[in-house]
Amino acid sequence: MDNFKLIIVEDVPLELKGTEGIIRNDIPEAEVIGTAENEVEYWRLIKKQQPDLVLLDLGLGGSTTVGVEICRQTKEMYPKVKILIFTGEILNEKLWVDVLDAGADGIILKSGELLTRADVRAVMEGKQLVFNEPILEKIVERFKHAVSSQLARQEALIDYEIDEYDERFLRHLALGYTKEQITTLRGMPFGVKSLEKRQNELVKKLFSSGESVNATRLVVRALELHILDIDNLMPDMD
Amino acid sequence: MWQKLALSFSLLLLISACSPSHKSAVDKLNTHSYACHYRDVDSTEAYARYALELATDYADGRAEALNNLAFVNIVRMDYDAAWKLLDEAISLTNNQVELLVAGVQQMRLCQRRSKNREFYEYREKAMDALKRINEDRFQLTEREQQRLLYAESEMAIVTSTYYYYVGLEQQSVEALLQLNTDEVRHDTAQYLNYLYNVGAGGILSEGTPEQIHDDEIDFLNHCLTIAQRFDYPYFEAQAKEALAEHTNDLTLAQEALTLFQRYGDVYQIAGAYRTLASCYHALDDDYMALENLQLALSDDRIHQAPDLVASIREQMSVAYSAINDKPQSDYNRNIYIDLQEQTRQDRELEARAGLLDHAVNQLNWMILAVIGAIIMLVFLLWLFNHMNRKQKEDHQLEDLIEQKNEEVAEARLRVQKNERRHLEQRAKVSMATCILPLIDRILYTIDHLQSANDRSEMANGQLQYIRELTDNINEQNDLLTQWIKLRQGELNLHIGSFPLQSLFDIVSRGKTSFAMKGVELSVVPTDATVKADRVLTLFMLNTLADNARKFTDKGGSVTVSAAEEPDYVEISVADTGQGMTADELAHVFDHKAIVDDSKQKSQTSHGFGLMNCKGIIEKYRKMSQLFSVCLLSAESEKGKGSRFFFRLPKGKLLAFGFWLLAFGQSLTANGQSLTAEAMAHVFSDSAYFSNVNGTFERTLQFADSCCKYLNLQYQSQCPKGKLLMTIEGDGSNVPPEIQWLHDSVVVNYQIVLDIRNESAVAALALHQWKLYAYNNKVYTQLFKETSADKTLEDYCRMMQQSQVNKRIAVILLVLLLILIVPAYYMLYYRHRLYERFHRELVQQTNLEMADDELRRAELENSNLHVANAVLDNCLSTLKHETMYYPSRIRQLIDTGEFASLSEVTRYYRDLYSMLIMQATNQVERIHLHLRPVSLYGQTVLGDDNLLHYLFELVKGHVTAEVKNQQYVQFVIESQTLPEIDYYLCRQIVRDHGEATNRRGCGITMEDKCIKIILPRYNGQL
């Protein structure tokens, strides 16, 4: 890892002290060209001398999230400057997404291992999406969940013997189409009578007990069983 | 005949054995009395009186006896007594036959007294009775049939006589000839009466005058024969008198007089004298005639019969003229003419008009009454409506809604408070969260310390770092602890409307403590209602009153009063105490100024109570716009006393207003006017003056000329008319002017009358008896006919029409009255009900909405309350459970026990993060209510309540500007915030940034300048 210039943005003096300690001990290649405890100071520093990396705390002074804005503006003004978020917001997932959108190169939570040499090197070597342990755990967890619901859908289609027409019929029902409208869809060979018959069969398939079920309940059941993907409810393309 | 009656009576007696004890006896006596009618007046009276005495419980019998007595009184010309008796008889019985008899006798009385109008009224009543009798005539007993026969025949005769006297000969004839002579024969007296009346003249009209004369004498002779055979002295006398009149037979007249005198009929005695006089006149013995006429007038009682007197006076005038006593003749003629004026003409129409008037009057009253009832009903309906509206609408639902709205407002207030409290909790949580990275730092440092495991300079620095971290954590913990403690026991306001007097009553109970200090406390009663916290208001009142007492010396007074203003109620406590200087007054609510060593200790307490009062008022003002009128102030003058006063908003009062409606009613009256054409009457005037001058021959010439002009006028209207006036007619035909009148020829009949009168006077003076008789007759007849009010007929017709109209009106009005209620219901009330139903439905919906709103507010409130309570719990747990560790860690470092350091710190970290996670979970459940909020000229997207709270915390001059399109920056110059307030503000700003995803939000406090950046509202939520 080559030597590089670093600016640390941190409003809590004690934390700054700790962070400086870590860098001094573990990352001797870093040359701290300045520290800022608020936005104004940061802009003043970066104008004076452009760093290679900014270690940015999201919460500064009266705001917990102003770092997102700082990140975005820095990336706009100095696209070559790398930004590593170093934050105590260990629970605010929404904020992570926001700051990634703002162009941050990685997020390190002030928890567990804190800032490691490996993480800083990864960023400096041009890696994007550098996360430390706690964030990665969360990401994997979310990924698993998403994939498993995909799997559930496929299984549902097979389990309940849902064919292409059934799926389209249910999807358009969910989108508020009437049966008459559905019959006019391209590649829909059925008339209203057939669709009604199909609906009755679907009810029999999706509901174990012989209860009376309306279209809404049927569609909701299809959503519950992942036959329909709520994130992907689109009418057929014409 | 009366023996026969007695026989039939005894038969009747046998049949009706079960009638009242004296009925038969009374009937028998009455029969006797009746039989004596035209025989012996005294016997008639005696029987009748006996019957009257006996018939104590037999009303019909009594009535009959009274009728008989009345007959006696009529004969004796005691008409007033007769009238009373008849009235009594009528009031006694319901027997229509006796009522008829009484009615007929009343007719007779009216006829005799020339009360022509009344005659018709009683005739009308008699006809009514007859009509009722005819309805079930066959049910009458034999005796009643007899009485009815008498009554009917008497009625016909009286009517005929009446018509005869008023000169309506045709009607007179018709009335008499309608009698069934075959039936009348059964009652000999009445048959005689009939025969006499026919014979007396004026009834028979067929044949030549000579034939008529002969026929009349036949009738009279027949009457005389029967009367003598059955011993009816009265009719014997009548017949003889009538015969005497026909034949001028002095002897017959004398006999008639004697018979009448014996019988005792005053009227007929006078009549007999008059007949005697006319006989003498016919024999040219006018002195004897005069003597007899004076005898006829000698009994004063006959003045009750004007017609009789008039005929006597007329004869006297003739007689005096015959003896050439002109002044006496004129005198008597004037009396005669005056009496004519009095007794003139038939009053049938007048009577009918009177009856109609009466009926119409009654109808008018009925119409009025019905209209009154309608108005009353309408008024009542209106009133009912009004009350209904007041009660049903205003009071129930609207009150309920208002009450509900108040509850909602109150609940919202509580929500607002809880939201602010929750904000505080969030601020505490985020403060606590800030500690977590510090703990992580400690842990990290310790981990690296262990790996290094030496005591180098670097290690010392690390240890020092840990110490600093623990110190920092401790500091923040202390702050949190302090904060938690601070907010305990916050003041809560319970706002409500209440009458001020209830508080005044409590204050006035403290009079004793004032009296003990020698200060008089007077509380002015009030009926003001205020909206405030009752307990706090009492607290303020007591504080001010206590202060006043403290600063008032013995002998002074303290007055508590309230003044109602449009928007608020001002409650003042005034004293006559020491007062304050302007400087003192300026700082009276500022506690610093009060702590003045130079003052007595008791007086320093002044400020503390006032400070609380000021705080309460501030609290009100902060609470709601409603309390913007709240104020606490004082005015004072050194040495004279002070007045402390505070203002509270007015409470709700319900006011009622009652309306009264006045109804006016006006009546319309009918007016009639008649105009008559005037004609030149030179000749009639000339005739009059000629008579005055005594040139009677000339008078007749003038009269002749006058007749000629009148004839000309007649001929101009009826060119072919042959009925021409002459000075002396033949007497057999109807006089021409009478015919004119009947044919409605327009001439001035007053002139005709005048000329006939003057001719008669002239003829009298000239002893031309036939000329006199003709002119006098024409004059009298014309007078009677013309003096009839012509308009009366029209009037009657009109009245009848009006009566019919009014009857219809009454019926219509009654229908209207009946229809008003259903119509009201159908046309109005139904709609009102419908409308009200709808309005109530709307109100019901409103009420339900308000209910939902209340439930929502309460739900939010309870959610917040629970969250707050849980957070309280979390935070105090966090505080209690973890407070110990920072110091412990520090201790371990200080004592060098590194072995357990890592373990303790790790435990501390896990515990802390677990507890803080719990608190954060609570925090995440609460969302801000984002909406556009106007602040200092800019629109901010945020939570109204919290933003206002934010600017309540940062008081001062605020400038606002747009920054980056996305944000609004508020700058507050020269202002610093207490640490906790700053945390609260920061929390608000953070929450807004978080909720709107505007990451640039923030608050900075540098160099006494606060900068707040909030999300700007740019047209979308």
Coordinates of C-alpha atoms in Angstrom, one line a residue, chain B residues 296-735:
Chain B
A296 CA -163.4 56.1 25.0
L297 CA -160.2 57.9 25.9
S298 CA -161.1 58.2 29.5
D299 CA -159.4 54.9 30.5
D300 CA -155.6 55.5 30.5
R301 CA -155.0 51.9 29.9
I302 CA -156.0 52.1 26.2
H303 CA -152.9 54.3 25.6
Q304 CA -151.1 51.0 25.4
A305 CA -152.8 50.4 22.1
P306 CA -151.6 53.2 19.8
D307 CA -153.7 52.1 16.8
L308 CA -156.9 52.3 18.8
V309 CA -156.0 55.7 20.2
A310 CA -155.0 56.9 16.7
S311 CA -158.4 55.9 15.3
I312 CA -160.2 57.6 18.2
R313 CA -158.1 60.8 17.6
E314 CA -158.8 60.7 13.9
Q315 CA -162.5 60.6 14.6
M316 CA -162.2 63.3 17.2
S317 CA -160.4 65.5 14.6
V318 CA -163.3 64.9 12.2
A319 CA -165.8 65.5 14.9
Y320 CA -164.2 68.8 16.0
S321 CA -164.0 69.9 12.5
A322 CA -167.7 69.2 12.1
I323 CA -168.4 71.5 15.0
N324 CA -166.0 74.0 13.5
D325 CA -163.6 73.8 16.3
K326 CA -160.6 74.0 14.0
P327 CA -157.8 74.2 16.6
Q328 CA -159.1 71.1 18.4
S329 CA -159.4 69.3 15.1
D330 CA -155.9 70.2 14.1
Y331 CA -154.6 69.2 17.5
N332 CA -156.3 65.8 17.3
R333 CA -155.1 65.3 13.7
N334 CA -151.6 66.0 14.7
I335 CA -151.8 63.5 17.5
Y336 CA -153.2 61.1 14.9
I337 CA -150.4 61.7 12.5
D338 CA -147.8 61.4 15.2
L339 CA -149.3 58.1 16.2
Q340 CA -149.2 57.0 12.6
E341 CA -145.5 57.8 12.6
Q342 CA -145.2 55.6 15.7
T343 CA -147.2 52.7 14.6
R344 CA -146.5 53.0 10.9
Q345 CA -146.2 50.2 8.5
D346 CA -145.4 46.7 8.5
R347 CA -142.1 45.8 10.1
E348 CA -141.7 42.4 8.6
L349 CA -138.5 43.2 6.7
E350 CA -137.1 45.0 9.7
A351 CA -137.8 42.1 11.9
R352 CA -136.2 39.8 9.3
A353 CA -133.3 42.2 9.0
G354 CA -133.1 42.1 12.8
L355 CA -133.1 38.4 12.8
L356 CA -130.6 38.3 10.0
D357 CA -128.5 40.8 11.7
H358 CA -128.5 38.7 14.8
A359 CA -127.7 35.6 12.8
V360 CA -125.0 37.3 10.8
N361 CA -123.6 38.7 14.0
Q362 CA -123.5 35.3 15.4
L363 CA -121.8 34.1 12.3
N364 CA -119.3 36.9 12.5
W365 CA -118.5 35.8 16.0
M366 CA -118.2 32.3 14.8
I367 CA -115.9 33.3 12.0
L368 CA -113.9 35.4 14.5
A369 CA -113.8 32.5 16.9
V370 CA -112.7 30.1 14.2
I371 CA -110.1 32.5 12.9
G372 CA -109.0 33.0 16.4
A373 CA -108.7 29.2 16.8
I374 CA -106.7 29.0 13.6
I375 CA -104.4 31.7 14.7
M376 CA -104.0 30.1 18.1
L377 CA -103.4 26.7 16.4
V378 CA -100.8 28.2 14.1
F379 CA -99.2 30.0 17.0
L380 CA -99.1 26.8 19.0
L381 CA -97.7 24.9 16.1
W382 CA -95.1 27.6 15.7
L383 CA -94.4 27.6 19.3
F384 CA -94.2 23.8 19.3
N385 CA -91.9 24.0 16.4
H386 CA -89.7 26.5 18.0
M387 CA -89.4 24.7 21.3
N388 CA -88.9 21.5 19.5
R389 CA -86.1 23.0 17.5
K390 CA -84.5 24.5 20.5
Q391 CA -84.8 21.3 22.6
K392 CA -84.1 18.6 20.1
E393 CA -81.4 20.1 18.0
D394 CA -79.6 22.5 20.0
H395 CA -79.4 20.7 23.1
Q396 CA -78.9 17.1 22.4
L397 CA -76.7 16.5 19.4
E398 CA -75.0 19.8 19.1
D399 CA -74.2 19.9 22.7
L400 CA -73.0 16.4 22.4
I401 CA -70.8 17.2 19.4
E402 CA -69.5 20.3 21.2
Q403 CA -68.7 18.3 24.2
K404 CA -67.1 15.6 22.1
N405 CA -65.1 18.2 20.2
E406 CA -63.9 19.5 23.5
E407 CA -63.0 16.1 24.6
V408 CA -61.1 15.6 21.3
A409 CA -59.3 18.9 21.7
E410 CA -58.4 17.8 25.2
A411 CA -57.2 14.4 24.0
R412 CA -55.2 16.1 21.3
L413 CA -53.6 18.3 23.9
R414 CA -52.7 15.3 25.8
V415 CA -51.3 13.7 22.7
Q416 CA -49.3 16.8 22.0
K417 CA -47.9 16.7 25.5
N418 CA -47.1 13.1 25.2
E419 CA -45.4 13.6 21.9
R420 CA -43.2 16.2 23.4
R421 CA -42.4 13.9 26.3
H422 CA -41.7 11.2 23.8
L423 CA -39.4 13.5 22.0
E424 CA -37.5 14.0 25.1
Q425 CA -37.3 10.2 25.6
R426 CA -36.0 9.9 22.1
A427 CA -33.4 12.6 22.8
K428 CA -32.4 10.7 25.9
V429 CA -32.1 7.4 23.9
S430 CA -30.0 9.0 21.2
M431 CA -27.9 10.5 23.9
A432 CA -27.5 7.1 25.4
T433 CA -26.8 5.6 22.0
C434 CA -23.9 8.0 21.6
I435 CA -22.2 6.2 24.5
L436 CA -22.1 2.9 22.7
P437 CA -19.2 3.8 20.3
L438 CA -17.3 4.9 23.3
I439 CA -17.7 1.6 24.9
D440 CA -16.6 -0.1 21.6
R441 CA -13.6 2.1 21.7
I442 CA -12.7 1.0 25.2
L443 CA -13.2 -2.6 24.2
Y444 CA -11.0 -2.2 21.1
T445 CA -8.3 -0.4 23.0
I446 CA -8.3 -3.1 25.7
D447 CA -8.1 -5.8 23.1
H448 CA -5.1 -4.1 21.5
L449 CA -3.6 -3.4 24.9
Q450 CA -3.7 -7.1 25.7
S451 CA -2.0 -8.1 22.5
A452 CA 0.7 -5.5 23.0
N453 CA 0.9 -6.6 26.7
D454 CA 3.6 -4.2 27.7
R455 CA 3.8 -1.1 29.7
S456 CA 5.4 1.1 27.1
E457 CA 4.6 4.7 26.6
M458 CA 2.1 3.8 24.0
A459 CA 0.3 1.5 26.4
N460 CA 0.2 4.3 29.0
G461 CA -1.4 6.5 26.4
Q462 CA -3.9 3.8 25.7
L463 CA -4.7 3.4 29.3
Q464 CA -5.1 7.1 29.6
Y465 CA -7.4 7.0 26.6
I466 CA -9.6 4.5 28.3
R467 CA -9.7 6.6 31.4
E468 CA -10.8 9.5 29.4
L469 CA -13.4 7.4 27.7
T470 CA -14.8 6.2 31.0
D471 CA -14.8 9.7 32.4
N472 CA -16.7 10.9 29.4
I473 CA -19.2 8.1 29.7
N474 CA -19.7 8.9 33.3
E475 CA -20.3 12.6 32.5
Q476 CA -22.9 11.7 30.0
N477 CA -24.6 9.2 32.4
D478 CA -24.7 12.0 35.0
L479 CA -26.3 14.3 32.5
L480 CA -28.9 11.7 31.6
T481 CA -29.6 11.0 35.3
Q482 CA -30.1 14.6 36.0
W483 CA -32.4 15.0 33.0
I484 CA -34.6 12.0 34.1
K485 CA -34.9 13.5 37.5
L486 CA -35.7 16.9 36.3
R487 CA -38.8 16.1 34.4
Q488 CA -40.5 14.3 37.3
G489 CA -43.5 16.0 38.8
E490 CA -44.5 18.1 35.8
L491 CA -47.6 20.3 36.1
N492 CA -50.7 19.1 34.3
L493 CA -53.5 21.3 33.3
H494 CA -57.2 20.2 33.4
I495 CA -59.1 22.8 31.4
G496 CA -62.8 23.1 31.7
S497 CA -65.6 25.7 31.9
F498 CA -66.9 26.5 35.3
P499 CA -68.8 29.4 36.9
L500 CA -66.5 31.7 38.7
Q501 CA -68.9 32.2 41.6
S502 CA -68.0 28.7 42.9
L503 CA -64.4 29.9 43.4
F504 CA -65.5 33.2 44.8
D505 CA -67.6 31.3 47.3
I506 CA -64.5 29.4 48.4
V507 CA -62.4 32.6 48.6
S508 CA -65.0 34.3 50.7
R509 CA -64.8 31.5 53.2
G510 CA -61.4 32.9 54.1
K511 CA -63.0 36.0 55.6
T512 CA -62.0 35.0 59.1
S513 CA -58.2 35.2 58.4
F514 CA -58.8 38.7 57.0
A515 CA -60.9 39.7 59.9
M516 CA -58.2 38.5 62.3
K517 CA -55.8 41.0 60.7
G518 CA -58.5 43.7 60.8
V519 CA -58.9 43.7 57.0
E520 CA -62.3 43.6 55.4
L521 CA -62.7 41.1 52.6
S522 CA -65.5 41.7 50.2
V523 CA -66.3 39.4 47.3
V524 CA -68.5 40.8 44.6
P525 CA -70.9 38.1 43.3
T526 CA -70.5 37.3 39.6
D527 CA -72.3 35.1 37.1
A528 CA -69.3 34.9 34.7
T529 CA -68.1 31.5 33.4
V530 CA -64.5 31.0 32.6
K531 CA -62.5 28.3 30.8
A532 CA -59.4 27.4 32.7
D533 CA -58.0 24.9 35.1
R534 CA -60.3 25.2 38.1
V535 CA -57.8 24.2 40.7
L536 CA -55.1 26.5 39.4
T537 CA -57.5 29.4 39.1
L538 CA -58.4 28.9 42.7
F539 CA -54.7 28.8 43.5
M540 CA -54.1 32.1 41.7
L541 CA -57.1 33.7 43.4
N542 CA -55.9 32.6 46.8
T543 CA -52.3 33.7 46.1
L544 CA -53.4 37.1 45.1
A545 CA -55.8 37.4 48.0
D546 CA -53.2 36.3 50.5
N547 CA -50.7 38.8 49.0
A548 CA -53.3 41.6 49.3
R549 CA -53.9 40.6 52.9
K550 CA -50.2 40.6 53.7
F551 CA -49.7 44.1 52.2
T552 CA -52.8 45.7 53.7
D553 CA -52.7 47.2 57.1
K554 CA -55.4 47.0 59.7
G555 CA -58.6 48.8 58.7
G556 CA -58.0 48.4 55.0
S557 CA -60.1 46.3 52.7
V558 CA -59.6 43.8 50.0
T559 CA -62.0 43.4 47.1
V560 CA -62.3 40.4 44.9
S561 CA -64.3 40.9 41.8
A562 CA -64.8 39.8 38.2
A563 CA -65.6 41.9 35.1
E564 CA -66.9 40.3 31.9
E565 CA -65.5 41.6 28.7
P566 CA -66.4 40.3 25.1
D567 CA -63.5 37.9 24.9
Y568 CA -62.4 37.3 28.5
V569 CA -63.2 37.6 32.1
E570 CA -61.0 39.8 34.2
I571 CA -60.6 38.7 37.8
S572 CA -59.1 41.3 40.0
V573 CA -58.0 41.5 43.6
A574 CA -57.8 45.1 44.8
D575 CA -56.5 46.3 48.2
T576 CA -56.1 49.6 50.0
G577 CA -52.6 48.6 51.2
Q578 CA -49.1 49.9 50.9
G579 CA -48.9 49.9 47.2
M580 CA -45.7 50.0 45.1
T581 CA -43.5 52.5 43.3
A582 CA -43.4 52.3 39.5
D583 CA -40.0 50.7 39.8
E584 CA -41.2 48.0 42.1
L585 CA -44.3 47.5 40.0
A586 CA -42.1 46.9 36.9
H587 CA -40.3 44.1 38.6
V588 CA -43.1 42.7 40.7
F589 CA -43.3 39.5 38.6
D590 CA -39.5 39.2 38.5
H591 CA -38.3 37.4 41.5
K592 CA -34.9 39.0 41.6
A593 CA -36.2 42.4 42.4
I594 CA -38.2 41.1 45.4
V595 CA -35.3 39.6 47.2
D596 CA -34.4 42.9 48.8
D597 CA -32.7 42.9 52.1
S598 CA -34.2 46.2 53.1
K599 CA -37.7 44.7 53.1
Q600 CA -39.3 42.6 55.7
K601 CA -38.9 38.9 55.4
S602 CA -42.7 38.3 55.2
Q603 CA -42.8 40.5 52.2
T604 CA -40.2 38.7 50.2
S605 CA -42.7 35.9 49.8
H606 CA -44.6 38.2 47.6
G607 CA -42.7 37.2 44.5
F608 CA -42.7 33.5 44.9
G609 CA -46.5 33.2 44.7
L610 CA -46.7 35.7 41.9
M611 CA -44.0 33.9 40.0
N612 CA -46.1 30.7 40.1
C613 CA -49.1 32.7 39.0
K614 CA -47.1 34.1 36.1
G615 CA -45.9 30.6 35.3
I616 CA -49.5 29.3 35.2
I617 CA -50.6 32.1 32.9
E618 CA -47.6 31.4 30.7
K619 CA -48.6 27.8 30.7
Y620 CA -52.1 28.7 29.6
R621 CA -50.8 30.8 26.8
K622 CA -48.5 28.1 25.6
M623 CA -51.2 25.6 25.7
S624 CA -53.6 26.9 23.0
Q625 CA -54.6 29.8 20.9
L626 CA -57.7 29.9 23.0
F627 CA -55.7 31.2 26.0
S628 CA -54.1 34.0 24.1
V629 CA -56.2 36.4 26.1
C630 CA -54.6 35.2 29.3
L631 CA -52.8 37.9 31.2
L632 CA -51.5 38.6 34.6
S633 CA -50.8 42.2 35.5
A634 CA -50.9 44.7 38.3
E635 CA -51.5 48.4 38.8
S636 CA -50.5 50.2 41.9
E637 CA -49.8 53.5 43.5
K638 CA -47.5 53.9 46.5
G639 CA -49.5 54.3 49.7
K640 CA -52.9 53.9 48.1
G641 CA -53.0 50.3 47.3
S642 CA -52.7 47.8 44.4
R643 CA -54.8 45.9 42.0
F644 CA -53.7 42.6 40.7
F645 CA -55.7 41.1 38.0
F646 CA -55.6 38.2 35.5
R647 CA -57.7 37.4 32.5
L648 CA -59.1 34.1 31.5
P649 CA -61.2 33.1 28.4
K650 CA -64.9 33.0 28.7
G651 CA -66.7 29.7 29.2
K652 CA -69.6 28.5 27.2
L653 CA -73.0 29.8 28.2
L654 CA -76.4 28.7 26.8
A655 CA -78.8 31.5 26.2
F656 CA -82.5 31.3 25.5
G657 CA -84.5 34.0 23.7
F658 CA -88.3 33.9 23.6
W659 CA -90.4 35.6 21.1
L660 CA -93.9 36.7 21.4
L661 CA -96.1 37.5 18.4
A662 CA -99.0 39.9 18.6
F663 CA -101.8 39.4 16.2
G664 CA -104.0 42.1 15.0
Q665 CA -107.5 41.6 13.6
S666 CA -109.6 44.1 11.9
L667 CA -113.2 43.9 10.9
T668 CA -115.0 45.3 7.9
A669 CA -118.4 46.9 8.1
N670 CA -121.0 47.2 5.5
G671 CA -122.4 50.5 4.6
Q672 CA -125.5 51.4 2.8
S673 CA -126.5 54.6 1.4
L674 CA -129.5 55.6 -0.4
T675 CA -130.0 58.6 -2.5
A676 CA -133.4 59.9 -3.6
E677 CA -134.1 62.2 -6.3
A678 CA -135.5 65.6 -5.3
M679 CA -138.3 67.2 -7.2
A680 CA -139.7 70.7 -7.3
H681 CA -142.8 70.7 -5.1
V682 CA -144.0 74.2 -5.5
F683 CA -147.7 73.1 -5.5
S684 CA -147.5 71.0 -2.4
D685 CA -145.7 73.8 -0.6
S686 CA -148.3 76.2 -1.8
A687 CA -151.0 73.8 -0.6
Y688 CA -149.4 73.7 2.8
F689 CA -149.1 77.5 3.1
S690 CA -152.6 77.8 1.8
N691 CA -153.8 75.5 4.6
V692 CA -151.8 77.5 7.1
N693 CA -153.5 80.6 5.8
G694 CA -156.9 78.9 6.1
T695 CA -157.7 79.2 2.4
F696 CA -158.9 75.6 2.1
E697 CA -160.6 76.0 -1.3
R698 CA -157.3 77.2 -2.8
T699 CA -155.6 74.3 -1.2
L700 CA -157.7 71.8 -3.1
Q701 CA -156.9 73.7 -6.3
F702 CA -153.2 73.6 -5.6
A703 CA -153.6 69.9 -4.8
D704 CA -155.3 69.3 -8.1
S705 CA -152.5 71.1 -10.0
C706 CA -150.0 69.1 -8.0
C707 CA -151.8 65.9 -9.1
K708 CA -151.6 67.0 -12.7
Y709 CA -147.8 67.5 -12.5
L710 CA -147.3 64.2 -10.7
N711 CA -149.4 62.5 -13.5
L712 CA -147.1 64.2 -16.1
Q713 CA -144.1 62.7 -14.4
Y714 CA -145.8 59.4 -14.2
Q715 CA -146.7 59.5 -17.9
S716 CA -143.1 60.4 -18.9
Q717 CA -142.1 57.0 -17.5
C718 CA -145.2 55.0 -18.5
P719 CA -146.4 56.7 -21.7
K720 CA -149.4 54.3 -22.0
G721 CA -150.2 54.4 -18.3
K722 CA -153.8 55.1 -17.4
L723 CA -153.5 55.2 -13.6
L724 CA -153.8 58.9 -13.1
M725 CA -154.1 60.7 -9.7
T726 CA -157.2 62.6 -9.0
I727 CA -158.0 64.7 -6.0
E728 CA -160.9 62.4 -5.2
G729 CA -161.1 58.8 -6.2
D730 CA -164.0 56.4 -6.3
G731 CA -162.7 54.3 -3.4
S732 CA -163.4 51.0 -5.1
N733 CA -160.0 50.6 -6.7
V734 CA -156.5 50.7 -5.5
P735 CA -155.5 54.4 -5.4

